[in-house]
């Protein structure tokens, strides 16, 4: 049996199981919310599920290291099998007619920066908006990109009063647009049309959106933390996601340095080509075949894990 996400399972199952772990963010959050006995119970139940698996697939080296560090899982039990992007993002470049289509349908103007993804605290949208506001001030001094906008795809602004307050406080009410969710076919055009894709997330088990932008050759500014350096390689500009000024300076540099943009575009194509579902499926199939021919007996060794998951 292949369990696609990390969650608790019955102790007795009729067959061996493998499990894919995308990240441990939810488990870290729950551990912070609980204390004492509840925290200990949560940790041991989660670890029991992990140790009971015949094989664990982690979607990045970073996620693998988190499993080793936080839960004491032995490295040989974990295999890294990367995620990949939806094939619908790979249908070639958008056309000028496509760009005009989204301009009319969504009432957006060019040029724009783009963020696409979930809207939650660890995605760092507050700092994106603050960095964008500072960027507009800097560009005004340069006399460049006076009409630059920020497009945010993922949810409606009305659902996030904290972001609304940030937009108003930063004075960019007329320059920031929240478009909610859009179909993949439309998102593909937005990726293609964006001047820069900005994704300074605080935590990612893998981080698909930067890869989705890179397959279109769009320059990416993203975080130097968690799995993101592993995913983007040398094709993106990495920043400290907690430093608004650093995010702003990176965006400013990428916007104004045409030679850098061209280099990032070439590297983006090469880096995004390293990830494919065909390759990942092949590795999982090989693991299935290996486990079917040579079952791995389960024996949970005693282990002392001194690291406090709630402090991570």
XYZ file of C-alpha atoms in Angstrom:
312
model
C 0.000 0.000 0.000
C 1.252 3.497 -0.861
C 0.173 6.221 1.565
C 0.426 9.569 -0.297
C 0.691 11.835 2.759
C 1.999 11.597 6.296
C -0.858 10.888 8.675
C -1.585 8.414 11.436
C -2.391 4.812 10.506
C -3.697 1.811 12.441
C -0.947 -0.204 14.072
C -2.060 -3.420 12.336
C -2.342 -3.295 8.551
C -2.916 -6.312 6.275
C 0.066 -5.460 4.079
C 3.352 -3.530 4.108
C 3.095 0.134 3.244
C 5.276 2.875 1.836
C 4.643 6.531 2.519
C 5.363 9.802 0.713
C 6.242 12.755 2.928
C 5.865 16.171 1.307
C 6.848 18.169 4.389
C 6.529 18.128 8.168
C 5.163 21.658 8.550
C 1.765 20.553 9.849
C 3.357 18.276 12.425
C 5.695 21.036 13.594
C 2.709 23.377 13.959
C 0.708 20.841 15.961
C 3.673 20.224 18.224
C 3.891 23.962 18.952
C 0.185 24.073 19.770
C 0.427 21.178 22.222
C 2.495 20.716 25.341
C 3.492 17.962 27.726
C 1.675 14.663 27.217
C -0.157 15.724 24.044
C 3.065 16.815 22.371
C 4.781 13.561 23.344
C 1.838 11.481 22.117
C 1.753 13.323 18.798
C 5.479 12.797 18.295
C 5.430 9.079 19.080
C 2.330 8.338 16.971
C 3.869 10.126 13.997
C 7.195 8.396 14.455
C 5.481 5.001 14.726
C 3.846 5.525 11.325
C 7.179 6.525 9.797
C 9.136 3.669 11.332
C 6.446 1.185 10.334
C 6.824 2.021 6.642
C 8.731 -0.393 4.441
C 10.075 2.668 2.628
C 9.675 6.422 3.018
C 9.726 8.663 -0.051
C 10.730 12.261 0.691
C 10.120 14.868 -2.004
C 13.449 16.631 -1.374
C 16.758 16.215 0.401
C 15.564 18.921 2.778
C 12.455 16.939 3.721
C 14.595 13.842 4.189
C 16.894 15.745 6.541
C 13.868 16.974 8.507
C 12.653 13.395 9.002
C 16.094 12.337 10.190
C 16.521 15.324 12.503
C 13.043 15.657 13.981
C 11.930 12.031 14.163
C 15.207 10.122 14.271
C 14.425 8.140 11.108
C 17.538 6.292 9.859
C 18.736 7.703 6.541
C 18.682 4.348 4.648
C 14.931 4.066 5.232
C 14.286 7.282 3.275
C 14.567 7.701 -0.485
C 14.351 11.094 -2.185
C 11.879 11.131 -5.077
C 11.338 14.637 -6.395
C 8.053 16.215 -7.367
C 7.604 17.575 -10.882
C 5.295 20.032 -12.579
C 1.983 19.379 -14.296
C 2.481 18.685 -18.002
C -0.048 21.386 -18.856
C 2.558 23.978 -17.880
C 4.855 22.617 -20.567
C 2.806 23.391 -23.672
C 5.205 25.994 -25.017
C 5.256 29.740 -24.627
C 2.138 31.850 -24.503
C 1.419 34.035 -27.514
C 0.775 37.789 -27.624
C -2.884 36.884 -28.110
C -2.758 34.888 -24.871
C -1.280 37.874 -23.056
C -4.027 40.094 -24.414
C -6.611 37.536 -23.320
C -5.627 37.656 -19.645
C -5.260 41.439 -19.804
C -8.876 41.759 -20.894
C -10.389 38.925 -18.869
C -8.691 39.838 -15.576
C -8.242 43.572 -16.159
C -4.495 43.459 -15.579
C -1.901 45.746 -17.102
C 1.730 45.135 -17.956
C 4.394 44.922 -16.622
C 3.797 42.952 -13.428
C 5.489 40.841 -10.793
C 3.752 37.582 -9.935
C 3.157 35.448 -6.869
C 1.154 32.230 -7.216
C 0.468 29.712 -4.482
C -1.383 29.199 -1.249
C -1.965 32.197 0.965
C -0.906 31.336 4.500
C 1.523 32.916 6.990
C 4.545 30.832 6.003
C 4.165 31.982 2.384
C 5.363 35.420 3.512
C 2.884 37.567 1.570
C 3.185 40.468 4.024
C 6.882 40.856 3.229
C 6.229 40.461 -0.506
C 3.827 43.410 -0.381
C 6.202 45.485 1.752
C 9.101 44.703 -0.592
C 6.973 45.643 -3.601
C 6.087 48.987 -2.029
C 9.769 49.701 -1.351
C 10.623 48.585 -4.883
C 8.207 51.073 -6.430
C 9.849 53.866 -4.424
C 13.283 52.769 -5.643
C 12.138 52.483 -9.259
C 10.601 55.948 -9.102
C 14.061 57.324 -8.296
C 15.419 55.482 -11.341
C 12.587 56.616 -13.591
C 11.905 52.960 -14.444
C 8.740 50.831 -14.574
C 6.317 53.520 -13.340
C 3.321 51.259 -14.012
C 4.667 48.097 -12.372
C 1.991 45.991 -10.664
C 1.994 42.992 -8.322
C -0.386 40.150 -9.206
C -1.192 37.625 -6.464
C -2.898 34.397 -7.497
C -4.186 31.965 -4.904
C -7.075 33.474 -2.932
C -9.321 36.516 -2.565
C -8.040 39.497 -0.579
C -11.345 39.708 1.321
C -10.452 36.474 3.144
C -7.207 37.912 4.507
C -7.709 41.137 6.494
C -4.060 41.162 7.585
C -2.959 41.389 3.961
C -5.554 44.059 3.243
C -4.118 46.131 6.092
C -0.594 45.625 4.737
C -1.643 46.736 1.251
C -3.279 49.890 2.624
C -0.433 50.661 5.032
C 2.095 50.239 2.202
C 0.130 52.596 -0.051
C -0.130 50.183 -2.980
C -3.914 49.697 -3.153
C -3.918 50.558 -6.845
C -0.880 48.475 -7.728
C -1.603 45.117 -6.012
C -4.224 42.756 -7.438
C -5.512 39.569 -5.800
C -7.080 37.403 -8.485
C -8.111 34.354 -6.469
C -7.748 30.954 -8.094
C -7.324 30.641 -11.853
C -7.293 27.544 -14.116
C -3.915 25.997 -14.913
C -4.297 26.997 -18.558
C -4.599 30.635 -17.448
C -1.907 30.392 -14.775
C 0.488 29.183 -17.470
C -0.036 32.462 -19.337
C 0.520 34.524 -16.189
C 3.805 32.717 -15.537
C 4.885 33.416 -19.101
C 3.888 37.088 -18.988
C 5.400 38.011 -15.614
C 8.535 40.130 -15.431
C 9.659 38.316 -12.273
C 8.144 35.545 -10.180
C 8.607 36.268 -6.468
C 8.362 33.451 -3.920
C 10.197 34.194 -0.625
C 8.443 31.428 1.305
C 9.602 30.685 4.842
C 9.211 26.926 4.479
C 8.701 24.504 1.582
C 8.972 20.736 1.511
C 9.545 21.048 -2.237
C 8.168 24.262 -3.739
C 6.494 23.734 -7.109
C 5.548 27.322 -8.094
C 9.144 28.506 -8.762
C 9.655 25.470 -10.991
C 6.403 26.210 -12.824
C 7.639 29.744 -13.514
C 11.095 28.563 -14.563
C 9.754 26.208 -17.225
C 8.595 29.394 -18.982
C 11.986 31.054 -18.575
C 10.606 33.602 -16.129
C 13.219 34.965 -13.683
C 12.611 33.815 -10.104
C 13.449 35.470 -6.790
C 13.009 32.979 -3.963
C 14.220 31.997 -0.499
C 17.617 30.722 0.513
C 15.946 28.411 3.042
C 14.319 24.956 3.267
C 14.068 23.036 -0.027
C 14.026 26.021 -2.374
C 17.783 26.280 -3.149
C 17.680 22.563 -3.943
C 14.785 23.032 -6.382
C 15.918 26.166 -8.222
C 19.655 25.405 -8.326
C 21.677 28.254 -9.814
C 18.779 29.523 -11.930
C 17.207 31.894 -9.381
C 18.237 34.771 -7.142
C 18.125 33.623 -3.519
C 17.259 35.949 -0.645
C 16.766 35.886 3.097
C 12.952 35.657 3.240
C 12.818 37.562 6.526
C 14.606 40.609 5.101
C 12.263 42.917 3.183
C 15.123 45.102 1.944
C 16.968 42.079 0.541
C 13.847 40.910 -1.303
C 13.385 44.408 -2.730
C 17.013 44.715 -3.850
C 16.872 41.340 -5.592
C 13.723 42.315 -7.483
C 15.279 45.657 -8.434
C 18.414 43.954 -9.736
C 16.552 41.362 -11.792
C 14.232 43.958 -13.313
C 17.027 46.291 -14.434
C 19.828 43.876 -15.375
C 18.949 42.498 -18.808
C 22.090 40.356 -19.018
C 21.187 38.727 -15.709
C 17.640 38.105 -16.914
C 18.900 36.329 -20.019
C 21.280 34.178 -17.979
C 18.496 33.259 -15.565
C 16.225 32.384 -18.473
C 18.746 29.938 -19.958
C 19.466 28.362 -16.598
C 15.750 28.106 -15.804
C 15.119 25.896 -18.815
C 18.004 23.603 -17.851
C 17.048 23.406 -14.177
C 13.347 22.745 -14.728
C 14.198 19.942 -17.163
C 15.853 18.020 -14.301
C 12.443 17.198 -12.799
C 9.925 14.910 -14.483
C 7.095 12.668 -13.333
C 8.389 9.931 -15.614
C 11.691 9.844 -13.755
C 9.992 9.979 -10.355
C 7.512 7.247 -11.270
C 10.357 5.051 -12.468
C 12.150 5.371 -9.141
C 9.004 4.527 -7.183
C 8.304 1.525 -9.417
C 11.839 0.279 -8.812
C 11.246 0.576 -5.077
C 7.967 -1.363 -5.379
C 9.727 -4.158 -7.253
C 12.578 -4.284 -4.766
C 10.253 -4.426 -1.779
C 8.049 -7.062 -3.410
C 11.001 -9.342 -4.071
C 12.814 -8.707 -0.800
C 10.421 -7.709 1.984
C 12.001 -5.550 4.628
C 10.984 -6.762 8.104
C 9.818 -4.080 10.463
C 11.695 -3.693 13.698
C 11.536 -0.370 15.473
C 14.817 0.173 17.287
C 14.929 2.205 20.462
C 16.100 5.699 19.698
C 16.672 8.817 21.702
C 15.726 11.994 19.880
C 16.974 14.965 21.820
C 15.754 17.535 19.321
C 12.500 19.197 20.354
C 10.240 19.268 17.306
C 8.324 22.208 18.740
C 11.418 24.401 18.701
C 12.168 23.829 15.011
